[in-house]
mmCIF file of C-alpha atoms in Angstrom:
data_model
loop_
_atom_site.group_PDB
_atom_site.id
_atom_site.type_symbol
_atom_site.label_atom_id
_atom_site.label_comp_id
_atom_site.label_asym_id
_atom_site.label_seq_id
_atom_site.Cartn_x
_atom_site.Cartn_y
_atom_site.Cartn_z
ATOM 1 C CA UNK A 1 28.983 9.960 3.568
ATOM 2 C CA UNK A 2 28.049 10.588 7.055
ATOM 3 C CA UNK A 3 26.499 7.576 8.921
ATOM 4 C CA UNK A 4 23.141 8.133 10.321
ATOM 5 C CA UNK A 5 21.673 4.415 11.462
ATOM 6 C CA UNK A 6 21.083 0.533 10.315
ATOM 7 C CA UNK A 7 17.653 -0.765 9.938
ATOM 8 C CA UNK A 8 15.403 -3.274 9.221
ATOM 9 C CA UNK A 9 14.238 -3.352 5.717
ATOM 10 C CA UNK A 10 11.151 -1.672 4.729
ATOM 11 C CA UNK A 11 7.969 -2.788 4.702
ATOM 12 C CA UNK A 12 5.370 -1.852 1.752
ATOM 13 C CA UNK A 13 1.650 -2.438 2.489
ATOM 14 C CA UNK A 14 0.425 -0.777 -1.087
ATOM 15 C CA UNK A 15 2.281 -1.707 -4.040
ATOM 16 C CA UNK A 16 0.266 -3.088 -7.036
ATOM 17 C CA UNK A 17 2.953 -4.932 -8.937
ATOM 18 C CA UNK A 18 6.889 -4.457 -10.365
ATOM 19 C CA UNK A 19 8.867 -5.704 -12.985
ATOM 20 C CA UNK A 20 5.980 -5.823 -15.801
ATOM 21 C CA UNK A 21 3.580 -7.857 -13.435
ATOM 22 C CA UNK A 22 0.299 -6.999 -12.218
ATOM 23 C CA UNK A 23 -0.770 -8.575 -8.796
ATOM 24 C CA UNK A 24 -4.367 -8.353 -9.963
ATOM 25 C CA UNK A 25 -3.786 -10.112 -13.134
ATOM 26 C CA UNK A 26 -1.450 -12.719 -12.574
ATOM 27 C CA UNK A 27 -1.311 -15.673 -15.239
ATOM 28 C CA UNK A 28 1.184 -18.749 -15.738
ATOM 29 C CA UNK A 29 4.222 -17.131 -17.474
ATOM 30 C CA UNK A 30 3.561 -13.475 -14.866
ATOM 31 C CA UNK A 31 3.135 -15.782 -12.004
ATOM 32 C CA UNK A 32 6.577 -17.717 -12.504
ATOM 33 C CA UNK A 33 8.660 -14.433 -12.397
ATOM 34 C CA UNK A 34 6.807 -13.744 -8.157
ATOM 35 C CA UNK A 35 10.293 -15.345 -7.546
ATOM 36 C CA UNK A 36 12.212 -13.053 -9.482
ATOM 37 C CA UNK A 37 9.912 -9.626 -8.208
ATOM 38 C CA UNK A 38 10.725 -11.150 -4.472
ATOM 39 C CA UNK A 39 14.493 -10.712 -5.114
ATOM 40 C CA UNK A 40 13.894 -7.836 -6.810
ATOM 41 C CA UNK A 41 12.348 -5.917 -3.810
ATOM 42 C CA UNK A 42 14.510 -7.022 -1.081
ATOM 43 C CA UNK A 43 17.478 -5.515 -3.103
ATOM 44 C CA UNK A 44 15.129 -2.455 -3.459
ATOM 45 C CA UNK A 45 16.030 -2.179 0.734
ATOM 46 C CA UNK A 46 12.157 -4.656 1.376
ATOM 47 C CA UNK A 47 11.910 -7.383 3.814
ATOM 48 C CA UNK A 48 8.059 -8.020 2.850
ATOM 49 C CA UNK A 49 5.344 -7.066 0.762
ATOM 50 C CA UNK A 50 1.691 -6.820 0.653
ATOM 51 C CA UNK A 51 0.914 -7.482 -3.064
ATOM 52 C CA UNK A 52 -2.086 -5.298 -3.764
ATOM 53 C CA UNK A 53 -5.088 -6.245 -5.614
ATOM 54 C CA UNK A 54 -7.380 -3.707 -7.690
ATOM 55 C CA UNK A 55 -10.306 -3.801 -8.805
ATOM 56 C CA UNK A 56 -10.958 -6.269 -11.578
ATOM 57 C CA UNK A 57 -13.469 -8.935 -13.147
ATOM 58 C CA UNK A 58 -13.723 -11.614 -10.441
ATOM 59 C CA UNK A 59 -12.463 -14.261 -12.075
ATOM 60 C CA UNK A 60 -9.197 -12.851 -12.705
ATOM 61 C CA UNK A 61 -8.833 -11.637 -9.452
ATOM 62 C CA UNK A 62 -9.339 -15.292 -7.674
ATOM 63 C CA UNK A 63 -7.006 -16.617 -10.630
ATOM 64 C CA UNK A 64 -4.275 -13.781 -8.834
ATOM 65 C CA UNK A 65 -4.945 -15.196 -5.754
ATOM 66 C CA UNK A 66 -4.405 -18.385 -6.756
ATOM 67 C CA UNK A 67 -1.055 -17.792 -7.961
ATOM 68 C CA UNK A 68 -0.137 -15.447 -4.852
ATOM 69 C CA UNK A 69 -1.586 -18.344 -2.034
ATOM 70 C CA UNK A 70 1.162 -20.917 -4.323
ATOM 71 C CA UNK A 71 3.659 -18.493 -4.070
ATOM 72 C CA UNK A 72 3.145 -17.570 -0.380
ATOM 73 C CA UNK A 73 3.083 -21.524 0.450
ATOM 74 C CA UNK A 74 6.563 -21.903 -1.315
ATOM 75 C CA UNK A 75 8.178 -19.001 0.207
ATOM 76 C CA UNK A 76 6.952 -21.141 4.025
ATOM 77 C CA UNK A 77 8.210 -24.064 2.662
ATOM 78 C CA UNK A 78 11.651 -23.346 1.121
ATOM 79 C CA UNK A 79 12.381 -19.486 2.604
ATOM 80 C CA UNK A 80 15.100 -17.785 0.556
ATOM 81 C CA UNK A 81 17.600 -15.240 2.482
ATOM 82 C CA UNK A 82 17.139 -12.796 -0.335
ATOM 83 C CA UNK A 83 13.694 -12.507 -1.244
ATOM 84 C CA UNK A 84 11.097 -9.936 0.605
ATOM 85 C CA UNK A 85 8.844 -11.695 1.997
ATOM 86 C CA UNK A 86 4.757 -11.999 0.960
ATOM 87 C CA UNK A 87 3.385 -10.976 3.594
ATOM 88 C CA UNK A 88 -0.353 -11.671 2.534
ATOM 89 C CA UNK A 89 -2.813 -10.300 0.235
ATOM 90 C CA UNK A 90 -3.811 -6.227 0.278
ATOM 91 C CA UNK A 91 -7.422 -6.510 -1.517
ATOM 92 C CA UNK A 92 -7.977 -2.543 -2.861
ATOM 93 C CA UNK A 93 -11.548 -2.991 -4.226
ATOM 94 C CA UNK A 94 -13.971 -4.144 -6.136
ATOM 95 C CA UNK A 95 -16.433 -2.676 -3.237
ATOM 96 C CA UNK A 96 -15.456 0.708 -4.028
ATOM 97 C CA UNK A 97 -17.545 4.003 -4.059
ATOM 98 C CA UNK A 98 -18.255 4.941 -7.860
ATOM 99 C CA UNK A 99 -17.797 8.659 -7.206
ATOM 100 C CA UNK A 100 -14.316 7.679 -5.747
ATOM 101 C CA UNK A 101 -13.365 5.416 -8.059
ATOM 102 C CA UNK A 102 -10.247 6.900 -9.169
ATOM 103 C CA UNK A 103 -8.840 4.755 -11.454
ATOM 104 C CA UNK A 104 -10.625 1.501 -10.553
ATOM 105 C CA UNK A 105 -12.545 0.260 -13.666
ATOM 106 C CA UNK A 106 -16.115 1.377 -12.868
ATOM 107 C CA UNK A 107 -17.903 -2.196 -14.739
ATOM 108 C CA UNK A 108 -16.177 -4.033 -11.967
ATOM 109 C CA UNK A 109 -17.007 -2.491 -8.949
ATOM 110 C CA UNK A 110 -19.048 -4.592 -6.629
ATOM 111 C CA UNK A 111 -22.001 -3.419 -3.951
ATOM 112 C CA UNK A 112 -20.728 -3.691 -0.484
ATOM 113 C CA UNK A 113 -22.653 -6.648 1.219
ATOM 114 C CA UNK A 114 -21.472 -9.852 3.257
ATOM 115 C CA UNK A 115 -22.564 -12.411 0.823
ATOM 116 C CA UNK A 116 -20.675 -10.592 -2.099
ATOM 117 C CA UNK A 117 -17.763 -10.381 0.305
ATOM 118 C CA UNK A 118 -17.392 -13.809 1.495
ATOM 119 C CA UNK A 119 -17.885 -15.323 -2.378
ATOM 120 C CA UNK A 120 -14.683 -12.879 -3.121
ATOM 121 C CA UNK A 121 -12.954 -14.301 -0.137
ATOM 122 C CA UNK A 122 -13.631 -18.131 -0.498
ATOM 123 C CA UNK A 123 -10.847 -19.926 -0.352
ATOM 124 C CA UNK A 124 -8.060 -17.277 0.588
ATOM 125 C CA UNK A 125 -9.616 -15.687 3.641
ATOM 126 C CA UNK A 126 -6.699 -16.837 5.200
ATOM 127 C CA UNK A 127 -3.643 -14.557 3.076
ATOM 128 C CA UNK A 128 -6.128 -11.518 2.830
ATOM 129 C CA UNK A 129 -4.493 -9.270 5.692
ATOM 130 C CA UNK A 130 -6.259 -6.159 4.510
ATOM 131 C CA UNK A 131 -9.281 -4.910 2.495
ATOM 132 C CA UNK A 132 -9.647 -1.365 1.167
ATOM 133 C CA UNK A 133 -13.436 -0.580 1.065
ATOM 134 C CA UNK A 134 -15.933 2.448 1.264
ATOM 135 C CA UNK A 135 -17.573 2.009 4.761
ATOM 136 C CA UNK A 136 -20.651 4.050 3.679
ATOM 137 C CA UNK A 137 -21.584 0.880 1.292
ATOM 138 C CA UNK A 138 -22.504 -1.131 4.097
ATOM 139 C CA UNK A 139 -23.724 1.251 7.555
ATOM 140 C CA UNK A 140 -24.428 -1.266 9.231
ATOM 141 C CA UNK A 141 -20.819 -2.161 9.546
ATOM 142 C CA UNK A 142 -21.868 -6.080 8.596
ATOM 143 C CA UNK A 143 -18.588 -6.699 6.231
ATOM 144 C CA UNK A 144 -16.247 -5.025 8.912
ATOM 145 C CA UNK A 145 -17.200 -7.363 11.658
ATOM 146 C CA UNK A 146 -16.829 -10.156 9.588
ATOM 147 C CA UNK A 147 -13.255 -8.973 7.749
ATOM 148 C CA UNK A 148 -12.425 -7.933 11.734
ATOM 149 C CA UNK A 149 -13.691 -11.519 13.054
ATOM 150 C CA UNK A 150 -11.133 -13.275 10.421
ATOM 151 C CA UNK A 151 -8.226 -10.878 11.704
ATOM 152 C CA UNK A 152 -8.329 -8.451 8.211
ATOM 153 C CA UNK A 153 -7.555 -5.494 8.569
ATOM 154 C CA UNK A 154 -10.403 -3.236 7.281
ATOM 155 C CA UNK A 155 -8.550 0.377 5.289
ATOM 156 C CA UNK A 156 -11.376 2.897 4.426
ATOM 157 C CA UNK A 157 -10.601 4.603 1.025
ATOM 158 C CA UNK A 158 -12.316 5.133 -2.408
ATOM 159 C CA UNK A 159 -15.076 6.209 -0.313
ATOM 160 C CA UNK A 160 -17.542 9.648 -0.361
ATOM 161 C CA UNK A 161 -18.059 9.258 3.834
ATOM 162 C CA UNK A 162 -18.363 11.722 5.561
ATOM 163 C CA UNK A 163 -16.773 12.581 9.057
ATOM 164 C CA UNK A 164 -20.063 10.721 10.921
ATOM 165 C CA UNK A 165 -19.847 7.875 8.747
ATOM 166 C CA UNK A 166 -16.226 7.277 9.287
ATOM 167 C CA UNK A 167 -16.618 7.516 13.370
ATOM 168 C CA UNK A 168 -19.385 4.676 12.784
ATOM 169 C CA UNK A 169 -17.180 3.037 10.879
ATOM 170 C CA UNK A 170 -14.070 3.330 13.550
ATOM 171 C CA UNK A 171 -16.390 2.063 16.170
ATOM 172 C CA UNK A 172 -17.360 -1.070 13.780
ATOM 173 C CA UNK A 173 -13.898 -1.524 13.237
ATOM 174 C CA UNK A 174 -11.783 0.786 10.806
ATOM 175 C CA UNK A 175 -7.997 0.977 11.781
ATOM 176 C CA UNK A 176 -6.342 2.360 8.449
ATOM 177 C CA UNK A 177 -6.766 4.344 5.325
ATOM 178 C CA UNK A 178 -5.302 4.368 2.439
ATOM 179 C CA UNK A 179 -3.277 7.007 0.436
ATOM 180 C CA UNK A 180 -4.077 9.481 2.710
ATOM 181 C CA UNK A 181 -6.284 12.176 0.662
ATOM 182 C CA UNK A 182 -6.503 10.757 -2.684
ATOM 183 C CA UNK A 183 -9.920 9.233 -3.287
ATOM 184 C CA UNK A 184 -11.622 10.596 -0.883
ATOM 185 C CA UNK A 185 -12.966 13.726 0.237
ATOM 186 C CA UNK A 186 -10.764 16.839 1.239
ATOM 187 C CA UNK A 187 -10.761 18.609 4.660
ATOM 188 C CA UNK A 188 -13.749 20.951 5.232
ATOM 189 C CA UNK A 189 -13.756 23.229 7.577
ATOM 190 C CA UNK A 190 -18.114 22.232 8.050
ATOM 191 C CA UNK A 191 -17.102 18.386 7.854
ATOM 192 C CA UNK A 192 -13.373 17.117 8.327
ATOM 193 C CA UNK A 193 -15.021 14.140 6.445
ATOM 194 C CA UNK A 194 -13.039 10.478 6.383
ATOM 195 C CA UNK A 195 -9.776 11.671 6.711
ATOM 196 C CA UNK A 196 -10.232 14.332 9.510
ATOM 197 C CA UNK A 197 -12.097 11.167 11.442
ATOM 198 C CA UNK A 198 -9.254 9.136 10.645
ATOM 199 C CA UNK A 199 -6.908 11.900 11.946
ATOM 200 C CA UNK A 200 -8.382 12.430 15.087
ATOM 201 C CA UNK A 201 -8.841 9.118 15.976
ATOM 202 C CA UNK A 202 -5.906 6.626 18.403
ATOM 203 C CA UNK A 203 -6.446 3.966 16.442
ATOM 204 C CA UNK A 204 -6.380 4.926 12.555
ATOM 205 C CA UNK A 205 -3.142 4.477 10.564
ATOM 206 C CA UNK A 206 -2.836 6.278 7.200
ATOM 207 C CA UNK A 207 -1.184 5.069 4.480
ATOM 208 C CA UNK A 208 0.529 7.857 2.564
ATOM 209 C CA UNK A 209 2.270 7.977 -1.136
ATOM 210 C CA UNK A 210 4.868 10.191 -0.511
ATOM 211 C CA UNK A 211 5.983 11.187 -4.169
ATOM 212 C CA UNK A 212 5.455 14.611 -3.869
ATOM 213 C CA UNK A 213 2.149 14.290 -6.876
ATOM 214 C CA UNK A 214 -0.316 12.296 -4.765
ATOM 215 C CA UNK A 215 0.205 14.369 -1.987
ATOM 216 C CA UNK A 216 1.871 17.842 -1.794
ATOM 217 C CA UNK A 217 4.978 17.985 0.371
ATOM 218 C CA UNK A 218 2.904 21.053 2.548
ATOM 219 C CA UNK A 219 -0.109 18.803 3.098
ATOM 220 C CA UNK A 220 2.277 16.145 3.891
ATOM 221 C CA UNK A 221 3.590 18.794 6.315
ATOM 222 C CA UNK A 222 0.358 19.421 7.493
ATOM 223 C CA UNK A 223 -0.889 15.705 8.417
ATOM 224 C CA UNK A 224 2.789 15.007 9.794
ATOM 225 C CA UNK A 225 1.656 17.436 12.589
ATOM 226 C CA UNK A 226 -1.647 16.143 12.802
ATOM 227 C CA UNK A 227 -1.094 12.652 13.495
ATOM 228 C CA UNK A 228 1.647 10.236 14.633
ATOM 229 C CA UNK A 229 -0.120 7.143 12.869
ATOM 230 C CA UNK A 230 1.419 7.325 9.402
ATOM 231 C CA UNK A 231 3.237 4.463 7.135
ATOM 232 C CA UNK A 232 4.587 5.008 3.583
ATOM 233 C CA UNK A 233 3.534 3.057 0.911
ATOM 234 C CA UNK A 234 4.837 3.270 -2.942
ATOM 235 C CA UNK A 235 1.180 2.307 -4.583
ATOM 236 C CA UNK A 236 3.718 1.230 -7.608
ATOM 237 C CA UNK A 237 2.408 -0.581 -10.606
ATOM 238 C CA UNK A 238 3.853 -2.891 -12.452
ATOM 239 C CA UNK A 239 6.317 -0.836 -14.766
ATOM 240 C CA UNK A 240 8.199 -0.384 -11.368
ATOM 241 C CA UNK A 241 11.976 -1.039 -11.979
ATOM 242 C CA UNK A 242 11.531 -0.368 -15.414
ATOM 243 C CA UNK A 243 11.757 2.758 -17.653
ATOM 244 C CA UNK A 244 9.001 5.559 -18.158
ATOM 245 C CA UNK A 245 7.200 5.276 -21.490
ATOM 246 C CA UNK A 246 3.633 3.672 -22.325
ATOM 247 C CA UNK A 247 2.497 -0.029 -20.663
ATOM 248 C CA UNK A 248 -0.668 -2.138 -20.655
ATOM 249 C CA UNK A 249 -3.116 -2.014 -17.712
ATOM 250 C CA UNK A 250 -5.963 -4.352 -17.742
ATOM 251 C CA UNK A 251 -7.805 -3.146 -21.267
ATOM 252 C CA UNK A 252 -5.797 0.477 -20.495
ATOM 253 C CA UNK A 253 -3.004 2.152 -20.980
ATOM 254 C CA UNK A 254 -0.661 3.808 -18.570
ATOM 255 C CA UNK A 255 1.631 6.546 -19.100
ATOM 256 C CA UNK A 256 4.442 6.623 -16.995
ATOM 257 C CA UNK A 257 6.616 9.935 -16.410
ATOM 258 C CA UNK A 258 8.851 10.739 -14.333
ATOM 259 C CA UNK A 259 7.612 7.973 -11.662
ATOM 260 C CA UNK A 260 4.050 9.184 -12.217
ATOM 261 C CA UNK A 261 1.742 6.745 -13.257
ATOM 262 C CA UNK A 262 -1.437 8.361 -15.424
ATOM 263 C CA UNK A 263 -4.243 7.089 -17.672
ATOM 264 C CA UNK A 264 -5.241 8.567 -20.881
ATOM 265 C CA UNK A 265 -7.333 10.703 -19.038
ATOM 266 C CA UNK A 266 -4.866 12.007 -16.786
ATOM 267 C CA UNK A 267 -6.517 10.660 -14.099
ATOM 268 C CA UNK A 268 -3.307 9.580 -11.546
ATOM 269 C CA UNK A 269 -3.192 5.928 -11.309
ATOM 270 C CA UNK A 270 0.069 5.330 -8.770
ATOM 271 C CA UNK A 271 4.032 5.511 -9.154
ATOM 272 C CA UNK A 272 6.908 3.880 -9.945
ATOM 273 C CA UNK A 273 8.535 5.405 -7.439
ATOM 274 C CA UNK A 274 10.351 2.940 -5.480
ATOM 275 C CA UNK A 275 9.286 3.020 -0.940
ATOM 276 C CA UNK A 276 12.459 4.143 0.064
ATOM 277 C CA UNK A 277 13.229 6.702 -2.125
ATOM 278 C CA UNK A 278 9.717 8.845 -0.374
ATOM 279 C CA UNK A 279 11.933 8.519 2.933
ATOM 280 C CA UNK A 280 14.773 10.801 1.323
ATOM 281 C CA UNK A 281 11.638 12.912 -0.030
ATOM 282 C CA UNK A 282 9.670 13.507 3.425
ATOM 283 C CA UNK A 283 13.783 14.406 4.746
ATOM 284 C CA UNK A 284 14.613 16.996 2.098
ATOM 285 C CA UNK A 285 11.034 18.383 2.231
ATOM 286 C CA UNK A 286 11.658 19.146 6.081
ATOM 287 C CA UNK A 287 8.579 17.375 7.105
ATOM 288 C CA UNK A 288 10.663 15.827 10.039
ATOM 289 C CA UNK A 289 14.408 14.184 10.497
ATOM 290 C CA UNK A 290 16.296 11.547 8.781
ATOM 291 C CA UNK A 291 15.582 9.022 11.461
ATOM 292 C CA UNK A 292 11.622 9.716 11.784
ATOM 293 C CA UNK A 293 11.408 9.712 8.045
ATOM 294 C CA UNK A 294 13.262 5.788 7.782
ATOM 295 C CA UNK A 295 11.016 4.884 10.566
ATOM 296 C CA UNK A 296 7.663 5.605 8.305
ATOM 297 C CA UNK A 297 9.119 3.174 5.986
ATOM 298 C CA UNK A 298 10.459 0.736 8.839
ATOM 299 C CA UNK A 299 8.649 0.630 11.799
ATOM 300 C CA UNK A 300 5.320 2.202 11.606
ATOM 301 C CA UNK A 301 4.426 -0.378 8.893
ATOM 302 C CA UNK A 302 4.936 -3.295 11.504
ATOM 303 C CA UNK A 303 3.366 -1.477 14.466
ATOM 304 C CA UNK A 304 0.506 -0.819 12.046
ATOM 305 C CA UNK A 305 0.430 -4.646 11.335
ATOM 306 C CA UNK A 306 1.246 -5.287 14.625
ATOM 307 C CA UNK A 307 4.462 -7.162 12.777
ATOM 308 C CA UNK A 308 7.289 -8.884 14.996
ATOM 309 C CA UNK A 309 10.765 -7.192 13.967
ATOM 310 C CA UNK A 310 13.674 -8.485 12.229
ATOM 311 C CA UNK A 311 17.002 -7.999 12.001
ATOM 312 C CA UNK A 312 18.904 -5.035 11.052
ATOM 313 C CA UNK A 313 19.874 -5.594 7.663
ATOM 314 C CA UNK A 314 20.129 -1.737 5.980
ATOM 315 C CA UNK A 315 22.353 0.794 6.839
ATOM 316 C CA UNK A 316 21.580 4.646 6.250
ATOM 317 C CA UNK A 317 23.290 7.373 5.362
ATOM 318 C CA UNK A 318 23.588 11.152 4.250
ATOM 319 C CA UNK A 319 25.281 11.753 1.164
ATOM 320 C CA UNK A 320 27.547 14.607 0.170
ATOM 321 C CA UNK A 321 24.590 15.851 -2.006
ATOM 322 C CA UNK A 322 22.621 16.298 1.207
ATOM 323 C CA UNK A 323 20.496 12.911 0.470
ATOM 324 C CA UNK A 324 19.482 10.235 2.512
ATOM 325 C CA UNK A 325 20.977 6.730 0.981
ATOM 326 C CA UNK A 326 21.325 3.475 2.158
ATOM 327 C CA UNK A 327 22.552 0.076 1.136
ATOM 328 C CA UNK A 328 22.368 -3.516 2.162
ATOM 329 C CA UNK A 329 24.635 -4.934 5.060
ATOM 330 C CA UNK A 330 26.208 -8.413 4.053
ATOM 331 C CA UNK A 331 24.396 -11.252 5.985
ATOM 332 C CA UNK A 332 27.374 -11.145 8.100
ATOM 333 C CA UNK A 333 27.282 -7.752 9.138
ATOM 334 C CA UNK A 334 23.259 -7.793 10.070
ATOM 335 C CA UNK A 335 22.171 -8.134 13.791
#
């Protein structure tokens, strides 16, 4: 294997659960194993975590949060060497746009107003470090200024605006969207709509699920050249780490092939595809260099969190088979 670099380890903004857990519907015997997920994804090459939060009834969702703020309190209180960190909270909904809904349960959505907002919040405003909304609920940019006032970052996605509405919403406060093209609408050549806003803005990031089934690798192509402002995120669910086949989700099912998560429907619901494996992807789809592609995974996570850094603790390399691979350094052999 030919050496390329070491690291830090990854960062994942979007991922919705692992190991048979749900984020968003964590109970007593799911929210015991947090421990166990933690250790998992710091061998899967993560130093921290956003768990991620869809839409669901309310009361289940504050129960999750519950169980996260406990969780978040023991890792500050007794840190382990090998667990990724929780970083805070990743709220993806309930104040959705019903046309964009994807595969958030429509019952459950939630108008987009400051009241509704802050009785959502209560009590864990402070691990909520970023909300996924549809700015066009709320034009007068209310909610933004309030999640922006508490230091949240506001991500617009799941959302019908169009390219006006997301400028106003940039000027209110916007800084990030997520998964880059899915739920929301394409690129026009009349109206570059949310994303085209997003793209010509400084100060928009954009999340992207680099599987190569959210997002073709051309269009990933495509934005690569449009924008330096992008992170990868894995939007896995909670059959990540184990095998494809059928699984519970909330009062669904999920069919998982292949990495690709799908409701009866078909509708696409996320991956199992674990973070780093999309950096190998975005390197043997040509979209850009070894180096640039462990940096979407590494670095532009942090500077779009405006993280500190840590310490080198992966080491990367390129495989006979022309793959990217890496490993974990020994404690001993991080700096």
């Amino acid at each position: 294997m030919q050496f390329i670099c070491t690291s830090q380890g990854a960062i994942d903004l979007q991922i919705n659960g692992a190991l048979g857990v749900a984020f968003n519907n964590l109970q007593g015997d799911h929210a015991e194993k947090l421990p166990e997920i933690c250790r998992f994804l710091y061998q899967q090459g993560l130093d921290g975590f956003m768990p991620t939060l869809v839409t669901a009834p309310m009361e289940q969702l504050r129960r999750s949060l519950f169980y996260l703020a406990q969780a978040i309190a023991q890792q500050k209180q007794n840190p382990q060497p090998r667990e990724a960190q929780i970083l805070g909270i990743h709220l993806e909904g309930p104040f959705l746009h019903p046309d964009k809904r994807g595969a958030h349960p429509l019952p459950h959505l939630l108008p987009l107003d400051l009241e509704r907002l802050q009785q959502t919040l209560d009590g864990y405003i402070d691990i909520i470090k970023i909300v996924t909304l549809a700015p066009e609920l709320d034009p007068s940019g209310t909610t933004i200024k309030y999640l922006r006032d508490h230091q949240i970052i506001v991500s617009a996605a799941h959302s019908t605006a169009t390219a006006a509405q997301m400028q106003t919403a940039i000027a209110q406060g916007i800084t990030m969207i997520t998964h880059a093209f899915n739920a929301m609408p394409s690129l026009h050549h009349r109206d570059v709509g949310l994303l085209g806003a997003a793209i010509l803005s400084d100060q928009v990031w954009c999340g992207l699920i680099a599987d190569g089934v959210h997002v073709s690798a051309q269009m990933v192509k495509l934005l690569y050249r449009m924008t330096n402002k992008i992170f990868l995120v894995s939007d896995a669910l909670a059959p990540l780490g184990l095998a494809d086949g059928n699984y519970p989700w909330d009062d669904r099912s999920i069919t998982i092939k292949n990495g690709t998560a799908r409701l009866p429907d078909g509708t696409l619901s996320g991956t199992t595809v674990p973070l780093l494996d999309m950096v190998n992807n975005l390197y043997q789809w040509q979209i850009c260099s070894a180096e640039q592609a462990i940096n979407l995974a590494i670095v532009a996570p942090r500077m779009a969190m405006n993280m500190p850094s840590t310490s080198h603790r992966l080491a990367w390399y390129q495989a006979m088979t022309g793959d990217i691979v890496w490993k974990n350094l020994p404690p001993e052999h991080s700096k």
